[in-house]
PDB file of C-alpha atoms in Angstrom:
ATOM      1  CA  UNK A   1      66.115 -42.436 -67.554  1.00  0.00           C
ATOM      2  CA  UNK A   2      62.650 -43.932 -68.490  1.00  0.00           C
ATOM      3  CA  UNK A   3      60.426 -40.496 -68.575  1.00  0.00           C
ATOM      4  CA  UNK A   4      57.548 -42.933 -67.715  1.00  0.00           C
ATOM      5  CA  UNK A   5      59.625 -43.382 -64.075  1.00  0.00           C
ATOM      6  CA  UNK A   6      58.807 -39.689 -63.494  1.00  0.00           C
ATOM      7  CA  UNK A   7      55.359 -39.922 -63.550  1.00  0.00           C
ATOM      8  CA  UNK A   8      52.389 -41.716 -61.435  1.00  0.00           C
ATOM      9  CA  UNK A   9      50.719 -44.516 -63.394  1.00  0.00           C
ATOM     10  CA  UNK A  10      47.308 -46.120 -61.638  1.00  0.00           C
ATOM     11  CA  UNK A  11      45.491 -49.455 -62.270  1.00  0.00           C
ATOM     12  CA  UNK A  12      42.257 -50.011 -60.821  1.00  0.00           C
ATOM     13  CA  UNK A  13      41.144 -53.719 -60.275  1.00  0.00           C
ATOM     14  CA  UNK A  14      38.427 -55.594 -58.485  1.00  0.00           C
ATOM     15  CA  UNK A  15      41.207 -56.754 -55.959  1.00  0.00           C
ATOM     16  CA  UNK A  16      41.774 -60.274 -57.188  1.00  0.00           C
ATOM     17  CA  UNK A  17      44.073 -58.257 -60.321  1.00  0.00           C
ATOM     18  CA  UNK A  18      40.866 -58.068 -62.751  1.00  0.00           C
ATOM     19  CA  UNK A  19      40.891 -54.638 -64.356  1.00  0.00           C
ATOM     20  CA  UNK A  20      37.579 -52.810 -64.067  1.00  0.00           C
ATOM     21  CA  UNK A  21      35.903 -49.893 -65.551  1.00  0.00           C
ATOM     22  CA  UNK A  22      37.057 -46.778 -63.591  1.00  0.00           C
ATOM     23  CA  UNK A  23      35.033 -44.211 -64.431  1.00  0.00           C
ATOM     24  CA  UNK A  24      38.641 -42.447 -64.978  1.00  0.00           C
ATOM     25  CA  UNK A  25      39.769 -42.830 -61.403  1.00  0.00           C
ATOM     26  CA  UNK A  26      43.310 -43.661 -62.910  1.00  0.00           C
ATOM     27  CA  UNK A  27      43.711 -40.948 -65.231  1.00  0.00           C
ATOM     28  CA  UNK A  28      42.046 -38.144 -62.430  1.00  0.00           C
ATOM     29  CA  UNK A  29      44.255 -39.551 -59.809  1.00  0.00           C
ATOM     30  CA  UNK A  30      47.239 -39.308 -62.000  1.00  0.00           C
ATOM     31  CA  UNK A  31      46.349 -35.592 -63.248  1.00  0.00           C
ATOM     32  CA  UNK A  32      45.298 -34.539 -59.424  1.00  0.00           C
ATOM     33  CA  UNK A  33      48.354 -36.155 -57.728  1.00  0.00           C
ATOM     34  CA  UNK A  34      51.388 -34.119 -56.341  1.00  0.00           C
ATOM     35  CA  UNK A  35      54.448 -33.453 -58.978  1.00  0.00           C
ATOM     36  CA  UNK A  36      56.794 -36.101 -56.560  1.00  0.00           C
ATOM     37  CA  UNK A  37      54.246 -38.569 -57.181  1.00  0.00           C
ATOM     38  CA  UNK A  38      55.694 -40.954 -59.286  1.00  0.00           C
ATOM     39  CA  UNK A  39      55.816 -44.839 -59.894  1.00  0.00           C
ATOM     40  CA  UNK A  40      53.238 -47.574 -59.989  1.00  0.00           C
ATOM     41  CA  UNK A  41      49.874 -47.207 -57.701  1.00  0.00           C
ATOM     42  CA  UNK A  42      47.337 -50.104 -57.824  1.00  0.00           C
ATOM     43  CA  UNK A  43      43.875 -49.404 -56.506  1.00  0.00           C
ATOM     44  CA  UNK A  44      41.926 -52.312 -55.851  1.00  0.00           C
ATOM     45  CA  UNK A  45      38.020 -51.804 -55.140  1.00  0.00           C
ATOM     46  CA  UNK A  46      36.663 -54.743 -52.727  1.00  0.00           C
ATOM     47  CA  UNK A  47      33.949 -55.456 -50.649  1.00  0.00           C
ATOM     48  CA  UNK A  48      33.106 -54.056 -47.467  1.00  0.00           C
ATOM     49  CA  UNK A  49      33.938 -58.187 -46.214  1.00  0.00           C
ATOM     50  CA  UNK A  50      36.994 -58.196 -47.653  1.00  0.00           C
ATOM     51  CA  UNK A  51      38.161 -54.559 -46.244  1.00  0.00           C
ATOM     52  CA  UNK A  52      36.846 -55.768 -42.964  1.00  0.00           C
ATOM     53  CA  UNK A  53      39.326 -58.564 -43.253  1.00  0.00           C
ATOM     54  CA  UNK A  54      42.025 -56.892 -44.122  1.00  0.00           C
ATOM     55  CA  UNK A  55      41.263 -53.993 -41.700  1.00  0.00           C
ATOM     56  CA  UNK A  56      41.363 -57.183 -38.932  1.00  0.00           C
ATOM     57  CA  UNK A  57      44.648 -58.472 -40.465  1.00  0.00           C
ATOM     58  CA  UNK A  58      46.865 -55.366 -40.811  1.00  0.00           C
ATOM     59  CA  UNK A  59      45.372 -52.990 -38.320  1.00  0.00           C
ATOM     60  CA  UNK A  60      43.659 -55.115 -35.705  1.00  0.00           C
ATOM     61  CA  UNK A  61      40.475 -53.290 -35.991  1.00  0.00           C
ATOM     62  CA  UNK A  62      37.560 -55.732 -36.729  1.00  0.00           C
ATOM     63  CA  UNK A  63      35.412 -53.231 -38.667  1.00  0.00           C
ATOM     64  CA  UNK A  64      35.110 -52.359 -42.360  1.00  0.00           C
ATOM     65  CA  UNK A  65      36.767 -49.178 -42.974  1.00  0.00           C
ATOM     66  CA  UNK A  66      37.019 -47.232 -46.236  1.00  0.00           C
ATOM     67  CA  UNK A  67      40.422 -46.908 -47.394  1.00  0.00           C
ATOM     68  CA  UNK A  68      43.304 -48.402 -46.825  1.00  0.00           C
ATOM     69  CA  UNK A  69      47.187 -47.883 -48.147  1.00  0.00           C
ATOM     70  CA  UNK A  70      50.107 -50.417 -48.346  1.00  0.00           C
ATOM     71  CA  UNK A  71      53.393 -49.082 -49.155  1.00  0.00           C
ATOM     72  CA  UNK A  72      55.508 -51.145 -51.064  1.00  0.00           C
ATOM     73  CA  UNK A  73      59.020 -51.349 -49.054  1.00  0.00           C
ATOM     74  CA  UNK A  74      60.829 -51.890 -52.686  1.00  0.00           C
ATOM     75  CA  UNK A  75      60.272 -48.955 -54.587  1.00  0.00           C
ATOM     76  CA  UNK A  76      60.942 -50.957 -57.732  1.00  0.00           C
ATOM     77  CA  UNK A  77      58.024 -52.580 -56.908  1.00  0.00           C
ATOM     78  CA  UNK A  78      56.016 -49.376 -57.302  1.00  0.00           C
ATOM     79  CA  UNK A  79      54.377 -46.692 -54.674  1.00  0.00           C
ATOM     80  CA  UNK A  80      52.112 -49.554 -53.263  1.00  0.00           C
ATOM     81  CA  UNK A  81      48.557 -50.541 -53.142  1.00  0.00           C
ATOM     82  CA  UNK A  82      45.141 -48.409 -52.138  1.00  0.00           C
ATOM     83  CA  UNK A  83      41.934 -50.861 -51.101  1.00  0.00           C
ATOM     84  CA  UNK A  84      38.627 -48.969 -51.388  1.00  0.00           C
ATOM     85  CA  UNK A  85      35.949 -50.633 -49.886  1.00  0.00           C
ATOM     86  CA  UNK A  86      33.032 -50.025 -52.556  1.00  0.00           C
ATOM     87  CA  UNK A  87      29.759 -50.521 -49.782  1.00  0.00           C
ATOM     88  CA  UNK A  88      31.300 -47.798 -47.548  1.00  0.00           C
ATOM     89  CA  UNK A  89      32.111 -45.809 -50.514  1.00  0.00           C
ATOM     90  CA  UNK A  90      28.527 -45.794 -51.847  1.00  0.00           C
ATOM     91  CA  UNK A  91      27.217 -44.761 -48.463  1.00  0.00           C
ATOM     92  CA  UNK A  92      29.628 -41.973 -47.908  1.00  0.00           C
ATOM     93  CA  UNK A  93      28.792 -40.526 -51.548  1.00  0.00           C
ATOM     94  CA  UNK A  94      25.642 -40.786 -50.306  1.00  0.00           C
ATOM     95  CA  UNK A  95      25.795 -38.731 -46.990  1.00  0.00           C
ATOM     96  CA  UNK A  96      28.002 -36.368 -48.660  1.00  0.00           C
ATOM     97  CA  UNK A  97      25.524 -35.936 -51.508  1.00  0.00           C
ATOM     98  CA  UNK A  98      28.196 -36.437 -54.491  1.00  0.00           C
ATOM     99  CA  UNK A  99      28.630 -39.266 -56.701  1.00  0.00           C
ATOM    100  CA  UNK A 100      29.980 -42.546 -56.382  1.00  0.00           C
ATOM    101  CA  UNK A 101      32.801 -41.569 -58.717  1.00  0.00           C
ATOM    102  CA  UNK A 102      33.559 -38.609 -56.888  1.00  0.00           C
ATOM    103  CA  UNK A 103      33.824 -40.227 -53.599  1.00  0.00           C
ATOM    104  CA  UNK A 104      36.255 -43.004 -55.407  1.00  0.00           C
ATOM    105  CA  UNK A 105      38.402 -40.060 -55.915  1.00  0.00           C
ATOM    106  CA  UNK A 106      38.293 -38.865 -52.269  1.00  0.00           C
ATOM    107  CA  UNK A 107      39.437 -41.927 -51.307  1.00  0.00           C
ATOM    108  CA  UNK A 108      42.154 -42.857 -53.611  1.00  0.00           C
ATOM    109  CA  UNK A 109      43.571 -39.411 -53.383  1.00  0.00           C
ATOM    110  CA  UNK A 110      43.809 -40.052 -49.406  1.00  0.00           C
ATOM    111  CA  UNK A 111      45.074 -43.579 -49.931  1.00  0.00           C
ATOM    112  CA  UNK A 112      47.798 -41.885 -52.323  1.00  0.00           C
ATOM    113  CA  UNK A 113      48.785 -39.220 -49.680  1.00  0.00           C
ATOM    114  CA  UNK A 114      49.445 -42.410 -47.149  1.00  0.00           C
ATOM    115  CA  UNK A 115      51.551 -44.019 -49.838  1.00  0.00           C
ATOM    116  CA  UNK A 116      53.596 -40.870 -50.279  1.00  0.00           C
ATOM    117  CA  UNK A 117      54.247 -41.032 -46.374  1.00  0.00           C
ATOM    118  CA  UNK A 118      51.950 -38.595 -45.004  1.00  0.00           C
ATOM    119  CA  UNK A 119      49.949 -39.597 -41.904  1.00  0.00           C
ATOM    120  CA  UNK A 120      47.388 -37.087 -40.442  1.00  0.00           C
ATOM    121  CA  UNK A 121      47.210 -39.528 -37.388  1.00  0.00           C
ATOM    122  CA  UNK A 122      50.667 -38.644 -36.228  1.00  0.00           C
ATOM    123  CA  UNK A 123      50.894 -35.476 -34.702  1.00  0.00           C
ATOM    124  CA  UNK A 124      54.343 -34.932 -36.225  1.00  0.00           C
ATOM    125  CA  UNK A 125      52.319 -34.295 -39.145  1.00  0.00           C
ATOM    126  CA  UNK A 126      51.016 -30.922 -37.937  1.00  0.00           C
ATOM    127  CA  UNK A 127      48.462 -30.652 -40.311  1.00  0.00           C
ATOM    128  CA  UNK A 128      50.684 -31.127 -43.510  1.00  0.00           C
ATOM    129  CA  UNK A 129      48.722 -33.898 -44.801  1.00  0.00           C
ATOM    130  CA  UNK A 130      45.206 -32.159 -44.177  1.00  0.00           C
ATOM    131  CA  UNK A 131      46.486 -28.897 -46.148  1.00  0.00           C
ATOM    132  CA  UNK A 132      48.042 -31.384 -49.070  1.00  0.00           C
ATOM    133  CA  UNK A 133      44.952 -33.097 -49.599  1.00  0.00           C
ATOM    134  CA  UNK A 134      42.923 -29.909 -49.772  1.00  0.00           C
ATOM    135  CA  UNK A 135      45.074 -28.361 -52.410  1.00  0.00           C
ATOM    136  CA  UNK A 136      44.938 -31.454 -54.455  1.00  0.00           C
ATOM    137  CA  UNK A 137      41.220 -32.000 -54.055  1.00  0.00           C
ATOM    138  CA  UNK A 138      40.491 -28.354 -55.167  1.00  0.00           C
ATOM    139  CA  UNK A 139      42.835 -28.896 -58.077  1.00  0.00           C
ATOM    140  CA  UNK A 140      40.977 -32.007 -59.097  1.00  0.00           C
ATOM    141  CA  UNK A 141      37.592 -30.778 -58.642  1.00  0.00           C
ATOM    142  CA  UNK A 142      36.479 -32.156 -55.624  1.00  0.00           C
ATOM    143  CA  UNK A 143      34.364 -30.183 -53.063  1.00  0.00           C
ATOM    144  CA  UNK A 144      35.871 -31.893 -49.765  1.00  0.00           C
ATOM    145  CA  UNK A 145      38.261 -34.238 -48.772  1.00  0.00           C
ATOM    146  CA  UNK A 146      38.145 -37.028 -46.514  1.00  0.00           C
ATOM    147  CA  UNK A 147      40.613 -35.419 -43.657  1.00  0.00           C
ATOM    148  CA  UNK A 148      37.604 -32.236 -43.661  1.00  0.00           C
ATOM    149  CA  UNK A 149      34.789 -34.122 -43.271  1.00  0.00           C
ATOM    150  CA  UNK A 150      36.105 -36.347 -40.437  1.00  0.00           C
ATOM    151  CA  UNK A 151      37.174 -33.113 -38.843  1.00  0.00           C
ATOM    152  CA  UNK A 152      33.764 -31.457 -39.402  1.00  0.00           C
ATOM    153  CA  UNK A 153      31.802 -34.951 -37.790  1.00  0.00           C
ATOM    154  CA  UNK A 154      34.214 -34.433 -34.847  1.00  0.00           C
ATOM    155  CA  UNK A 155      33.423 -31.151 -34.361  1.00  0.00           C
ATOM    156  CA  UNK A 156      29.781 -31.964 -34.663  1.00  0.00           C
ATOM    157  CA  UNK A 157      30.084 -34.748 -31.808  1.00  0.00           C
ATOM    158  CA  UNK A 158      32.203 -32.200 -29.609  1.00  0.00           C
ATOM    159  CA  UNK A 159      29.945 -29.762 -30.001  1.00  0.00           C
ATOM    160  CA  UNK A 160      26.811 -32.046 -29.354  1.00  0.00           C
ATOM    161  CA  UNK A 161      28.626 -33.625 -25.881  1.00  0.00           C
ATOM    162  CA  UNK A 162      29.114 -30.044 -24.832  1.00  0.00           C
ATOM    163  CA  UNK A 163      25.543 -28.897 -25.646  1.00  0.00           C
ATOM    164  CA  UNK A 164      24.224 -31.671 -23.347  1.00  0.00           C
ATOM    165  CA  UNK A 165      26.448 -30.992 -20.540  1.00  0.00           C
TER     166      UNK A 165
END
């Protein structure tokens, strides 16, 4: 068996296939990934407009989102593709008080977990994705993960609604 088939290989492009400087993102994700993550993952860093078009086409939501994951049906083609909206990533990094590179890592890790079959939106997940994301982001030196941030925002909104009643 090919030894490379047992490890994660990550490439980063501009969405048109041109490689970009990734600030160590590919190397970081390969190191932070769970041991069972093997194969190829492509990360595309795209404009917010491109992300909105993808979100509309594939999810029926006419708005920009931060990250999308597209798993390959044929695993011989690799695990899949992670698409990150760079404008959203920059704004979220500023709001979270960390660097753009850290935000790219948060989003790439989240997308990778979706490629591996985790889905925090599915009730049958029972928090597995959130727990794994927290473990891996701590191992990778990230202060917080995407699911944790979303949960904190939702908690704040719920608390604000209760306070106004």
